[in-house]
Coordinates of C-alpha atoms in Angstrom, one line a residue:
M112 CA -37.2 -163.7 -79.3
A113 CA -34.3 -165.7 -77.5
A114 CA -34.1 -163.1 -74.9
A115 CA -37.6 -163.4 -74.1
D116 CA -37.3 -167.1 -73.7
E117 CA -34.5 -166.9 -71.5
L118 CA -36.6 -164.9 -68.9
L119 CA -40.0 -166.6 -69.6
E120 CA -40.1 -168.6 -66.3
M121 CA -38.9 -165.8 -64.3
R122 CA -41.4 -163.4 -65.6
S123 CA -44.1 -166.0 -65.3
H124 CA -43.2 -166.4 -61.5
F125 CA -43.3 -162.7 -61.0
F126 CA -46.6 -162.1 -63.0
I127 CA -48.3 -164.8 -60.7
G128 CA -46.8 -163.1 -57.5
N129 CA -44.4 -165.7 -56.6
Y130 CA -41.5 -163.1 -56.3
Q131 CA -39.2 -165.3 -54.3
L132 CA -39.1 -168.3 -56.9
A133 CA -38.6 -165.6 -59.7
I134 CA -35.5 -164.5 -57.6
N135 CA -34.4 -168.0 -57.6
D136 CA -34.8 -168.4 -61.4
A137 CA -32.7 -165.1 -61.8
D138 CA -29.7 -166.8 -59.7
A139 CA -29.9 -169.6 -62.2
I140 CA -29.6 -167.5 -65.5
T141 CA -26.1 -167.0 -66.3
G142 CA -24.1 -165.8 -69.6
G143 CA -26.6 -164.4 -72.2
N144 CA -26.4 -161.2 -73.8
P145 CA -26.0 -157.8 -72.0
E146 CA -29.8 -157.0 -72.5
V147 CA -30.8 -160.3 -71.4
Q148 CA -28.7 -159.7 -68.1
A149 CA -30.1 -156.1 -67.6
R150 CA -33.8 -157.4 -67.9
K151 CA -33.2 -160.1 -65.7
K152 CA -31.4 -157.3 -62.8
L153 CA -34.6 -155.0 -63.4
L154 CA -36.7 -157.9 -62.8
Q155 CA -34.8 -159.3 -59.9
Y156 CA -34.8 -156.0 -58.1
R157 CA -38.7 -155.5 -59.0
C158 CA -39.2 -158.9 -56.8
Y159 CA -37.1 -157.6 -54.0
I160 CA -39.4 -154.3 -53.9
C161 CA -42.4 -156.6 -53.8
L162 CA -41.2 -158.6 -51.1
G163 CA -40.5 -155.5 -48.9
N164 CA -36.7 -155.5 -49.3
A165 CA -36.4 -152.1 -51.0
N166 CA -33.3 -151.3 -49.0
L167 CA -31.7 -154.0 -50.8
V168 CA -32.1 -152.3 -54.2
I169 CA -31.3 -149.1 -52.7
D170 CA -28.1 -150.3 -51.1
D171 CA -27.1 -152.3 -54.3
V172 CA -27.7 -149.8 -57.0
D173 CA -24.9 -147.1 -57.1
D174 CA -24.7 -143.9 -58.7
S175 CA -22.8 -145.2 -61.6
A176 CA -25.5 -147.8 -62.5
P177 CA -27.3 -147.5 -65.8
P178 CA -30.4 -145.1 -66.2
E179 CA -32.8 -148.1 -65.9
L180 CA -31.4 -149.2 -62.5
Q181 CA -31.3 -145.7 -61.3
L182 CA -35.3 -146.0 -62.0
V183 CA -35.7 -149.1 -60.0
K184 CA -33.8 -147.4 -57.2
L185 CA -36.3 -144.4 -57.1
L186 CA -38.9 -146.9 -57.2
A187 CA -37.5 -148.6 -54.1
L188 CA -37.2 -145.2 -52.4
Y189 CA -40.7 -144.4 -53.2
T190 CA -42.1 -147.6 -52.1
L191 CA -40.2 -147.2 -48.7
D192 CA -42.2 -143.9 -47.8
P193 CA -44.7 -142.7 -50.5
T194 CA -45.2 -139.5 -48.8
D195 CA -41.4 -138.5 -49.0
E196 CA -41.5 -135.4 -51.4
S197 CA -38.0 -135.9 -52.3
A198 CA -38.7 -139.3 -53.6
R199 CA -41.8 -138.0 -55.3
S200 CA -39.8 -135.2 -57.1
K201 CA -36.9 -137.4 -58.1
I202 CA -39.5 -139.9 -59.7
T203 CA -41.4 -137.4 -61.5
Q204 CA -38.2 -135.6 -62.8
A205 CA -36.7 -139.1 -64.0
L206 CA -40.3 -139.8 -65.5
S207 CA -40.1 -136.4 -67.5
S208 CA -36.3 -136.8 -68.5
P209 CA -35.4 -138.5 -72.1
C210 CA -34.2 -142.0 -72.1
T211 CA -31.0 -143.1 -73.4
S212 CA -32.0 -146.4 -74.6
E213 CA -35.0 -148.5 -75.3
L214 CA -34.5 -150.6 -72.1
A215 CA -34.5 -147.5 -69.9
S216 CA -38.0 -146.1 -72.0
D217 CA -39.5 -149.4 -71.6
F218 CA -38.9 -149.6 -67.7
R219 CA -39.6 -146.0 -67.3
A220 CA -43.1 -146.5 -68.6
I221 CA -43.7 -149.1 -66.0
V222 CA -42.1 -147.2 -63.2
G223 CA -44.7 -144.5 -64.5
G224 CA -47.6 -146.8 -64.3
I225 CA -46.5 -148.0 -60.8
Y226 CA -46.0 -144.4 -59.8
Y227 CA -49.2 -143.0 -60.9
L228 CA -51.4 -145.7 -59.8
N229 CA -50.2 -145.5 -56.4
E230 CA -50.8 -141.6 -56.7
G231 CA -54.4 -142.3 -57.8
D232 CA -53.9 -141.0 -61.2
Y233 CA -55.3 -143.8 -63.1
D234 CA -55.6 -141.8 -66.7
E235 CA -51.6 -140.9 -66.3
A236 CA -50.9 -144.7 -65.3
L237 CA -52.5 -146.0 -68.2
R238 CA -51.0 -143.5 -70.5
S239 CA -47.4 -144.2 -69.2
V240 CA -47.8 -148.1 -69.3
V241 CA -49.1 -148.4 -72.8
Q242 CA -45.9 -146.7 -73.9
S243 CA -43.9 -150.0 -73.0
T244 CA -43.2 -152.5 -75.3
W245 CA -43.1 -155.0 -72.5
L246 CA -45.9 -157.4 -71.5
E247 CA -47.4 -155.0 -69.0
G248 CA -48.0 -152.5 -71.9
Y249 CA -50.2 -155.1 -73.8
V250 CA -52.1 -157.0 -71.1
P251 CA -55.4 -155.7 -69.9
F252 CA -54.9 -152.9 -67.5
S253 CA -56.5 -154.9 -64.6
L254 CA -54.1 -157.9 -64.9
F255 CA -51.0 -155.6 -65.1
F256 CA -51.7 -154.0 -62.0
H257 CA -52.7 -157.1 -59.8
P258 CA -49.0 -157.6 -58.8
L259 CA -48.4 -153.9 -58.3
L260 CA -51.4 -153.2 -55.9
L261 CA -50.1 -156.3 -54.1
M262 CA -46.8 -154.5 -53.9
F263 CA -48.3 -151.5 -52.1
C264 CA -50.6 -153.6 -49.8
H265 CA -48.5 -155.0 -47.6

């Protein structure tokens, strides 16, 4: 539970759409265990994507990054051009691949929800997101997708 407490303010800012403040909060979070740092990085990259800075994420995540960061990179590629067949193919392949960690599995469910929502497949989006143990998997569907809709509407 301590891990959740360390990211509480950052997550709160993210969920209300205050992405820049969430990024600022991330810069203030130092130390902590590796899982907290990994979750912080994922949330920070999601904020950059929501702010329209997907290229920053693409440039920052290299091929040797952990699977969950590879997923956020694919999400960034997809948000740059949702009609790009290469990006769509890579995301669907990643969504069907087995995960090596609980963190990657949880984040894969979130990415799946975002992807399928944007593709208009709402049933699959819901099926994907409820597999996550993160907050997005527990809150009402409409509340979860509010920040995601904002991400694709600018």
